[in-house]
Coordinates of C-alpha atoms in Angstrom, one line a residue:
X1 CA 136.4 118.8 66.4
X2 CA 133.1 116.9 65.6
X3 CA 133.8 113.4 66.2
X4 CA 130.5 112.2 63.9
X5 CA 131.7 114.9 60.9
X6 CA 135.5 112.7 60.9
X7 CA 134.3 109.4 60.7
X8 CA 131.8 110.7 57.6
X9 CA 134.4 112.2 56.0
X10 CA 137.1 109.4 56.8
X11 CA 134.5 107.0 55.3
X12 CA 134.2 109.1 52.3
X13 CA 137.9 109.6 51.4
X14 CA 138.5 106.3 52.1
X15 CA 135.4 104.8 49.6
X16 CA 136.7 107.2 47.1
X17 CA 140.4 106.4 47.7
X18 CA 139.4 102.7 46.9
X19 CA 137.2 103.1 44.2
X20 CA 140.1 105.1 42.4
X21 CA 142.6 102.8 43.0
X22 CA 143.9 99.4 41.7
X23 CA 142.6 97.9 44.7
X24 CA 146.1 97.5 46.8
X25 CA 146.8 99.0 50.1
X26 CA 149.8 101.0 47.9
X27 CA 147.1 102.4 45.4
X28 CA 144.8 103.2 48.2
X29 CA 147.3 105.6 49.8
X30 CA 148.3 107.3 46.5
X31 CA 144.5 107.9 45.9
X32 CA 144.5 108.9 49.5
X33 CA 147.5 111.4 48.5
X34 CA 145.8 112.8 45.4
X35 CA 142.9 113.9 47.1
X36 CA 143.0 117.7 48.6
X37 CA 141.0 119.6 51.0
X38 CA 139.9 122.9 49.9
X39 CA 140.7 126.4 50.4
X40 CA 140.4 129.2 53.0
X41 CA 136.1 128.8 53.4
X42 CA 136.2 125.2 53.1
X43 CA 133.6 123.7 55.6
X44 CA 134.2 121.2 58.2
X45 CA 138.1 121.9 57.5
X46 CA 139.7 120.7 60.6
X47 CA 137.4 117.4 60.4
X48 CA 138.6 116.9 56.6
X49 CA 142.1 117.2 57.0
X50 CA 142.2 114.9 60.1
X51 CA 140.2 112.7 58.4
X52 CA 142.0 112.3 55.4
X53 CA 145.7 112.3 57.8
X54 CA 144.7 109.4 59.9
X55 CA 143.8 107.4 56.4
X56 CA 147.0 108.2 54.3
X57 CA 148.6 107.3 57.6
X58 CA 147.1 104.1 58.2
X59 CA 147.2 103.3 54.5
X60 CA 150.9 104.0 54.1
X61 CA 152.4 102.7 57.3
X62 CA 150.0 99.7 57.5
X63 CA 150.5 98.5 53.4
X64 CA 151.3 95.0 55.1
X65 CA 148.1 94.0 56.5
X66 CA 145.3 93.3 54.8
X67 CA 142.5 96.1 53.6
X68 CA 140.0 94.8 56.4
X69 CA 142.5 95.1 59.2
X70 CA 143.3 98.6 58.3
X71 CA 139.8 99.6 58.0
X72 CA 138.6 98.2 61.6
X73 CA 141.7 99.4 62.6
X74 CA 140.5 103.3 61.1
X75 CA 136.9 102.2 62.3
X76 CA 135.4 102.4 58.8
X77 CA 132.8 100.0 57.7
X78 CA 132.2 100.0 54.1
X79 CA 128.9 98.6 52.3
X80 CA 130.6 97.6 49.4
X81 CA 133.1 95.6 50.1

């Protein structure tokens, strides 16, 4: 796995999952849910899906604490915030 691909796309699901959303740490996972990784030829696959896991995860175990404790806690660090 190519550790620099997963935090691109982690940062990427997770900007899209809050853009989508209401804002909350709930509406942030059920974007996070919504969004699917594609088929049989779909490039970077493993690094998606990993990606995309460890957010959801995050995101629905960690509703409790705030948005920027869950994103240091994932690594991400989002421009605008």
């Amino acid at each position: 796995m190519d550790y620099t691909l997963y935090e691109k796309y982690l940062k990427i699901y997770v900007q899209q999952a809050i853009n989508e959303s209401d804002g909350s740490n709930r509406g942030i996972a059920e974007a996070l849910g919504n969004i699917r990784v594609g088929g049989l030829f779909t490039a970077h696959k493993e690094e998606k899906q990993r990606a995309l896991q460890d957010a959801l995860h995050a995101f629905d175990i960690h509703r409790h604490w705030p948005r920027e404790i869950i994103l240091s806690h994932l690594g991400v660090k989002l421009e605008q915030e």
